[in-house]
Short mmCIF file of C-alpha atoms and ligand atoms in Angstrom, two decimals:
data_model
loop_
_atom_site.label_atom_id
_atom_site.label_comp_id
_atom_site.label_asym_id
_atom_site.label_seq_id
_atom_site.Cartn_x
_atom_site.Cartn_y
_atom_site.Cartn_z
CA UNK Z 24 6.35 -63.14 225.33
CA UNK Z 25 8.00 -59.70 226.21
CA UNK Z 26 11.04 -59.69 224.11
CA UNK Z 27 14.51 -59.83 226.92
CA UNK Z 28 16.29 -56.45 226.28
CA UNK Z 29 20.17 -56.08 227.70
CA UNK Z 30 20.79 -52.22 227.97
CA UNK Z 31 24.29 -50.98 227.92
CA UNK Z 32 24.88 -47.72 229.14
CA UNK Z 33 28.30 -45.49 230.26
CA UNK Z 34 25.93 -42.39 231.50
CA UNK Z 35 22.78 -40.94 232.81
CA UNK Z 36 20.79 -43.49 231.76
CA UNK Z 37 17.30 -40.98 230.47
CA UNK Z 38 17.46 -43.09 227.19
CA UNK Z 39 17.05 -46.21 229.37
CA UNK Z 40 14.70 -44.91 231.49
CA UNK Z 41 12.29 -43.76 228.67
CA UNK Z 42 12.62 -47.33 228.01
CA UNK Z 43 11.38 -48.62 231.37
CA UNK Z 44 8.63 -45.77 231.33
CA UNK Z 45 7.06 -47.56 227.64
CA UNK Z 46 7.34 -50.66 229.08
CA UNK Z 47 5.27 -49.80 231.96
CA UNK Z 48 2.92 -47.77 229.58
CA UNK Z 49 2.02 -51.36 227.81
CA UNK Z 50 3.52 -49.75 224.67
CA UNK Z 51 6.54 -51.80 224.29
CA UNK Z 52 6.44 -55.53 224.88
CA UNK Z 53 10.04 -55.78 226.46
CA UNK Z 54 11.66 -57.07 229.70
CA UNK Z 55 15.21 -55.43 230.35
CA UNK Z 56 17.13 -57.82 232.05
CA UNK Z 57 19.91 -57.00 232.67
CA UNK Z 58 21.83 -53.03 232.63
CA UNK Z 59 25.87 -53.14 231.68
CA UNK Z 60 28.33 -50.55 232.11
CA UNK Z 61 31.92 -50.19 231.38
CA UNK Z 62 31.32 -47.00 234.08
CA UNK Z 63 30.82 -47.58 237.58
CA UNK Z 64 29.26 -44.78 238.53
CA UNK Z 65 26.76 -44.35 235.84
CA UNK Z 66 23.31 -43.26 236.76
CA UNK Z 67 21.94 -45.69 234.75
CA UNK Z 68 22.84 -48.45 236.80
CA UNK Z 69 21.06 -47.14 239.63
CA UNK Z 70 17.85 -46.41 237.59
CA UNK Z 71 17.70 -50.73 237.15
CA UNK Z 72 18.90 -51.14 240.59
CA UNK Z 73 15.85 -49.13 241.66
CA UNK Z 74 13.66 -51.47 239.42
CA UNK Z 75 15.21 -54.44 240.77
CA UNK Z 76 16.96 -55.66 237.69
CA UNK Z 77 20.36 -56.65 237.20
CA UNK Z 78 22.71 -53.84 237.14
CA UNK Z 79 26.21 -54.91 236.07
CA UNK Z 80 29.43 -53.31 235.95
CA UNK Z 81 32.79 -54.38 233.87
CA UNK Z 82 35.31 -51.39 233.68
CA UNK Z 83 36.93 -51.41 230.30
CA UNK Z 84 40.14 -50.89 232.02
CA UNK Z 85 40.53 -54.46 233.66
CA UNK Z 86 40.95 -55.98 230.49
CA UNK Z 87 43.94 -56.50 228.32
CA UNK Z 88 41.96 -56.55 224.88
CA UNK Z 89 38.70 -55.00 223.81
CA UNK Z 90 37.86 -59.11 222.78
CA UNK Z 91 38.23 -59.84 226.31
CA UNK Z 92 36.07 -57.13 227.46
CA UNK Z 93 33.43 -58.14 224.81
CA UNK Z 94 33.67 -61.82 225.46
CA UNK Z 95 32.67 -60.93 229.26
CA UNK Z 96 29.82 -58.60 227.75
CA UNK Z 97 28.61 -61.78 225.29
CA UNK Z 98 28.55 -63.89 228.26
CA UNK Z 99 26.94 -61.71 231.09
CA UNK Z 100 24.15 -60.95 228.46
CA UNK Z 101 23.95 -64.69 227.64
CA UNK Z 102 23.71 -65.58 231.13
CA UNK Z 103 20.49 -63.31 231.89
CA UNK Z 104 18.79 -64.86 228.98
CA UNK Z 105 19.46 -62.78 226.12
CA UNK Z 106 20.43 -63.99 222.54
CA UNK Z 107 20.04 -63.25 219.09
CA UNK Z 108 17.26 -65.65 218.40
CA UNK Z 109 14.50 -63.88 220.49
CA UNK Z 110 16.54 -60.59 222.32
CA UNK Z 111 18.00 -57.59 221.82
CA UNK Z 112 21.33 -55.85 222.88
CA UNK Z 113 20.44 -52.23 223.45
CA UNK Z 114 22.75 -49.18 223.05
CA UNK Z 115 21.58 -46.74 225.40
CA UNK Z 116 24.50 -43.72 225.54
CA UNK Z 117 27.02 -46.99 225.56
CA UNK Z 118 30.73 -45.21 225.00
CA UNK Z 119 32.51 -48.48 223.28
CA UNK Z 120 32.74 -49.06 220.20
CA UNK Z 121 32.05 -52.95 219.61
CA UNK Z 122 33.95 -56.06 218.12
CA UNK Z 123 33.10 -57.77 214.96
CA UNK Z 124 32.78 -60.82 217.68
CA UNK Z 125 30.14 -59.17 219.70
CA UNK Z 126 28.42 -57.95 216.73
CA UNK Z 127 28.51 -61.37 215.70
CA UNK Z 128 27.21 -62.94 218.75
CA UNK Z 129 24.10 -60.70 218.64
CA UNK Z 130 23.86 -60.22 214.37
CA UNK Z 131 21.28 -58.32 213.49
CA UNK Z 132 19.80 -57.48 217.16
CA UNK Z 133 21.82 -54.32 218.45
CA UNK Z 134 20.56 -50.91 218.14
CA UNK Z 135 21.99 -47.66 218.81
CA UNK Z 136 20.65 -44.40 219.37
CA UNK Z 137 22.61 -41.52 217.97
CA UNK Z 138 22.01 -37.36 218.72
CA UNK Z 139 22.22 -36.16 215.28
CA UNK Z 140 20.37 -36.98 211.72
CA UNK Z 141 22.74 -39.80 210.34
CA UNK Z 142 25.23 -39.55 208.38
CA UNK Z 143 26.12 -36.26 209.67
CA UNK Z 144 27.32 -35.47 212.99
CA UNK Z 145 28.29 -39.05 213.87
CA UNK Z 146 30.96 -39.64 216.25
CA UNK Z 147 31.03 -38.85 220.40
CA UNK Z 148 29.34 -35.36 220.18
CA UNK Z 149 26.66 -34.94 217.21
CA UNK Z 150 24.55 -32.71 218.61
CA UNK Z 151 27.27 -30.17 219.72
CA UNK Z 152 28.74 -30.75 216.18
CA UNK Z 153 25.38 -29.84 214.51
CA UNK Z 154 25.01 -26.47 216.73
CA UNK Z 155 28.60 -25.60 216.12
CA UNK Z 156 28.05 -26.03 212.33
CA UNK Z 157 25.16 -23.81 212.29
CA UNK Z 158 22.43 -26.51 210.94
CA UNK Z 159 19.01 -25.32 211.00
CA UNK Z 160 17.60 -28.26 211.10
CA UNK Z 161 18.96 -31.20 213.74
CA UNK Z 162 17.87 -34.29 215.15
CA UNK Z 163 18.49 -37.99 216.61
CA UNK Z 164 18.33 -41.62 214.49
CA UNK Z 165 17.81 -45.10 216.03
CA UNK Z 166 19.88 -47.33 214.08
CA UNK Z 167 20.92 -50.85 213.70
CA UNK Z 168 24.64 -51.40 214.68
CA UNK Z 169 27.57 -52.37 212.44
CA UNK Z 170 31.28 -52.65 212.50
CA UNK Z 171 31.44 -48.60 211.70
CA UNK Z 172 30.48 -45.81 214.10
CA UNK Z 173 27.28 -44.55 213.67
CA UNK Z 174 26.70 -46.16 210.29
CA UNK Z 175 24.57 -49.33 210.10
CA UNK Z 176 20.87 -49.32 208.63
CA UNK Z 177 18.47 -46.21 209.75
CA UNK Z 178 15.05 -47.20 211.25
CA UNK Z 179 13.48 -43.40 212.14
CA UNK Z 180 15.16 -40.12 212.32
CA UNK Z 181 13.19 -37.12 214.01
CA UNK Z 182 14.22 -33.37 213.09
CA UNK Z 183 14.29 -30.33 215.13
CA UNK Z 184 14.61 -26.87 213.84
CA UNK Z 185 18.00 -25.44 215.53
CA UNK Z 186 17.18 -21.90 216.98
CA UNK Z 187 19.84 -19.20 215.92
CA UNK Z 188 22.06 -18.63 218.60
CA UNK Z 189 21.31 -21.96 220.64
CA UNK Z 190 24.28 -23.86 221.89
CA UNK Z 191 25.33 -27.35 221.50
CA UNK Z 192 23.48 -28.05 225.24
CA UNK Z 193 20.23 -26.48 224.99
CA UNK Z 194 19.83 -28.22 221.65
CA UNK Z 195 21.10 -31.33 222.62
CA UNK Z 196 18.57 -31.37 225.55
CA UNK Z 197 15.73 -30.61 222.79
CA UNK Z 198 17.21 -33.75 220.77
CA UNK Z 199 16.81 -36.03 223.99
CA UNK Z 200 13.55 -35.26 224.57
CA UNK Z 201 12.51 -36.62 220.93
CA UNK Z 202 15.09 -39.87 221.40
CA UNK Z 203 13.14 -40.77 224.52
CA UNK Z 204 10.11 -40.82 221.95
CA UNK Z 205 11.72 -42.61 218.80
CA UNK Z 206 14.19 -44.99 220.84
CA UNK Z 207 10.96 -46.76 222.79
CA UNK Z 208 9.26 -46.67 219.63
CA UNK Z 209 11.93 -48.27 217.41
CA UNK Z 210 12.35 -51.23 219.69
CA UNK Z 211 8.28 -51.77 219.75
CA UNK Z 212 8.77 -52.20 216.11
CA UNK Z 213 11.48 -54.73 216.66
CA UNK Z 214 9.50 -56.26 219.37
CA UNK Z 215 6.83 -56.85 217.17
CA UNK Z 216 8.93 -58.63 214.24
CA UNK Z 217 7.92 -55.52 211.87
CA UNK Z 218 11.35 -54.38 210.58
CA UNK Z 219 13.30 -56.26 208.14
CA UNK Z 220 16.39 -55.26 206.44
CA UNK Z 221 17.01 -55.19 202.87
CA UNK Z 222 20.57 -53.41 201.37
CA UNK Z 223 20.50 -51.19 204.56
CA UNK Z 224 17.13 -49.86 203.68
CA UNK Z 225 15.03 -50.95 206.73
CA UNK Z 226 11.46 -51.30 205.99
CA UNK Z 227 9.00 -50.94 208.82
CA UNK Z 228 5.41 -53.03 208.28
CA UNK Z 229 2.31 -50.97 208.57
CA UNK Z 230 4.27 -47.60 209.97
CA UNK Z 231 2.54 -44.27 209.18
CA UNK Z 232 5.33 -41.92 206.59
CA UNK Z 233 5.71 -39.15 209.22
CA UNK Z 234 4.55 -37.69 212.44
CA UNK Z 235 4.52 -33.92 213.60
CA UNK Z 236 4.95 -32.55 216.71
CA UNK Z 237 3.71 -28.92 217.94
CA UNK Z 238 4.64 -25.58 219.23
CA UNK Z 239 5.51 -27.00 222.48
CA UNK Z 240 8.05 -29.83 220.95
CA UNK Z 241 8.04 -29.25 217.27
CA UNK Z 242 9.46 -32.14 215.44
CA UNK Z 243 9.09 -34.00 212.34
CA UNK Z 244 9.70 -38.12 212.49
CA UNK Z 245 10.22 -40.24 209.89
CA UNK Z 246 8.63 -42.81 209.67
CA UNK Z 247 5.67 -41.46 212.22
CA UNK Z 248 5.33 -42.35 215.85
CA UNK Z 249 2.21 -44.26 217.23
CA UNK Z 250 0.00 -42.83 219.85
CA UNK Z 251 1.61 -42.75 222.90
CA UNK Z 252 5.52 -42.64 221.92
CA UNK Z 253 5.69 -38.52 222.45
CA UNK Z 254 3.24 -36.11 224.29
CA UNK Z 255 2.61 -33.98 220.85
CA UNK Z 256 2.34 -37.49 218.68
CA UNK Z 257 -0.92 -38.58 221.54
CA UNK Z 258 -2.65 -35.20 221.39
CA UNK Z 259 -2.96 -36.06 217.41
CA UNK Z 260 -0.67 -33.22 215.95
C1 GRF K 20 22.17 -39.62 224.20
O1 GRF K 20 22.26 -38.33 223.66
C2 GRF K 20 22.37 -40.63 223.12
O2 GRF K 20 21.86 -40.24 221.89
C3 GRF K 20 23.86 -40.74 223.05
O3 GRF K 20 24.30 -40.65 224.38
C4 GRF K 20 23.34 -39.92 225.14
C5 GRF K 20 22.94 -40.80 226.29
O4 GRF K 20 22.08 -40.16 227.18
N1 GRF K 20 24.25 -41.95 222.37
P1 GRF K 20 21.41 -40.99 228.38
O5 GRF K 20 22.54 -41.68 229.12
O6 GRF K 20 20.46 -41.95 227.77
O7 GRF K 20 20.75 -39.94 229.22
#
């Protein structure tokens, strides 16, 4: 049975959509039921709107505590079938940090996607961060989430080289093109009941050490992406 994804989003939404596009691909054995934002006007929404699925909003700001806004996020998710047991709660560009309680609700079963190679960079602007710091080397991690930004257990990072002189934009638009490759693939894994968690050290069953990518999207991901998860990754490079 597809494993019942809840997406939460504040933005745009491409995360989410690369998403969608794997599940229609056959590659990830998901069914996103429902798409929450604390933003109504996110793009997102209007990507599962288009797709028929439940699109959600609940504005931070008509709440008196953040429990109270996450108690209405543990029960919309709840109520379109999604639970710890045999679901996932999926960060996609979500701008909230999240309660213990929530985190509770859904233990073990909420990922986040972050644009920068964890732990550096974390926090609301990583790959800006990375390009003002002059890295040479940059990236995006899918992650499992815990009660500290950016910090729970690492399940594949992907690295870019930084080009001298980039900005924070052009590089972060290189980094999203790679998280709409590891994100999909990260939650096939968890789809498939192949990661498990020991002392934050996530080990992934049967998952090749590293893929490359090639002139046109050079990358290096850790561990490697299956065929199908990035253009470069299917044409074998
Ligand atoms: C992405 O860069 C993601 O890594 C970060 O927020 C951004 C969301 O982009 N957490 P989108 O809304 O998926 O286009």
């Amino acid at each position: 049975m597809p494993m019942p994804f809840a997406v939460l989003v504040s933005g745009g939404g491409s995360n989410l959509q690369s998403i969608l596009d794997k599940i229609d691909a056959g590659l990830l054995d998901a069914e996103v039921r429902v798409v929450l934002s604390n933003k109504a006007g996110a793009f997102g929404l209007e990507r599962a709107r288009r797709r028929g699925i439940a699109a959600v909003v609940l504005p931070h700001t008509d709440f008196a505590t953040r429990q109270d806004f996450d108690a209405e996020m543990i029960r919309v998710i709840h109520a379109h079938g999604v639970n710890a047991d045999t679901g996932a709660v999926v960060l996609a560009g979500f701008m909230r940090m999240l309660t213990p309680e929530f985190l509770h609700a859904f233990a073990g079963r909420v990922v986040n996607i972050h644009p920068a190679l964890l732990p550096s960079f974390a926090g609301t602007h990583g790959a800006a961060d990375a390009a003002a710091y002059g890295v040479r080397l940059a990236g995006c991690s899918v992650h499992f989430v815990d009660e500290i930004m950016d910090h729970g257990p690492v399940i594949i990072q992907a690295a870019v080289p930084a080009l001298p002189g980039e900005g924070g934009e052009a590089l972060a638009a290189r980094i999203l093109k790679l998280e709409h490759c590891i994100y999909p693939q990260a939650l096939a894994w968890l789809a498939q009941g192949r990661l498990t968690i020991a002392e934050r050290h996530v080990h992934i069953r049967g998952a090749a050490p590293v893929s490359l990518g090639d002139e046109s999207l050079p990358y290096l991901a850790s561990p490697g992406l299956e065929p199908g998860f990035c253009p470069a990754a299917a044409q074998g490079s």
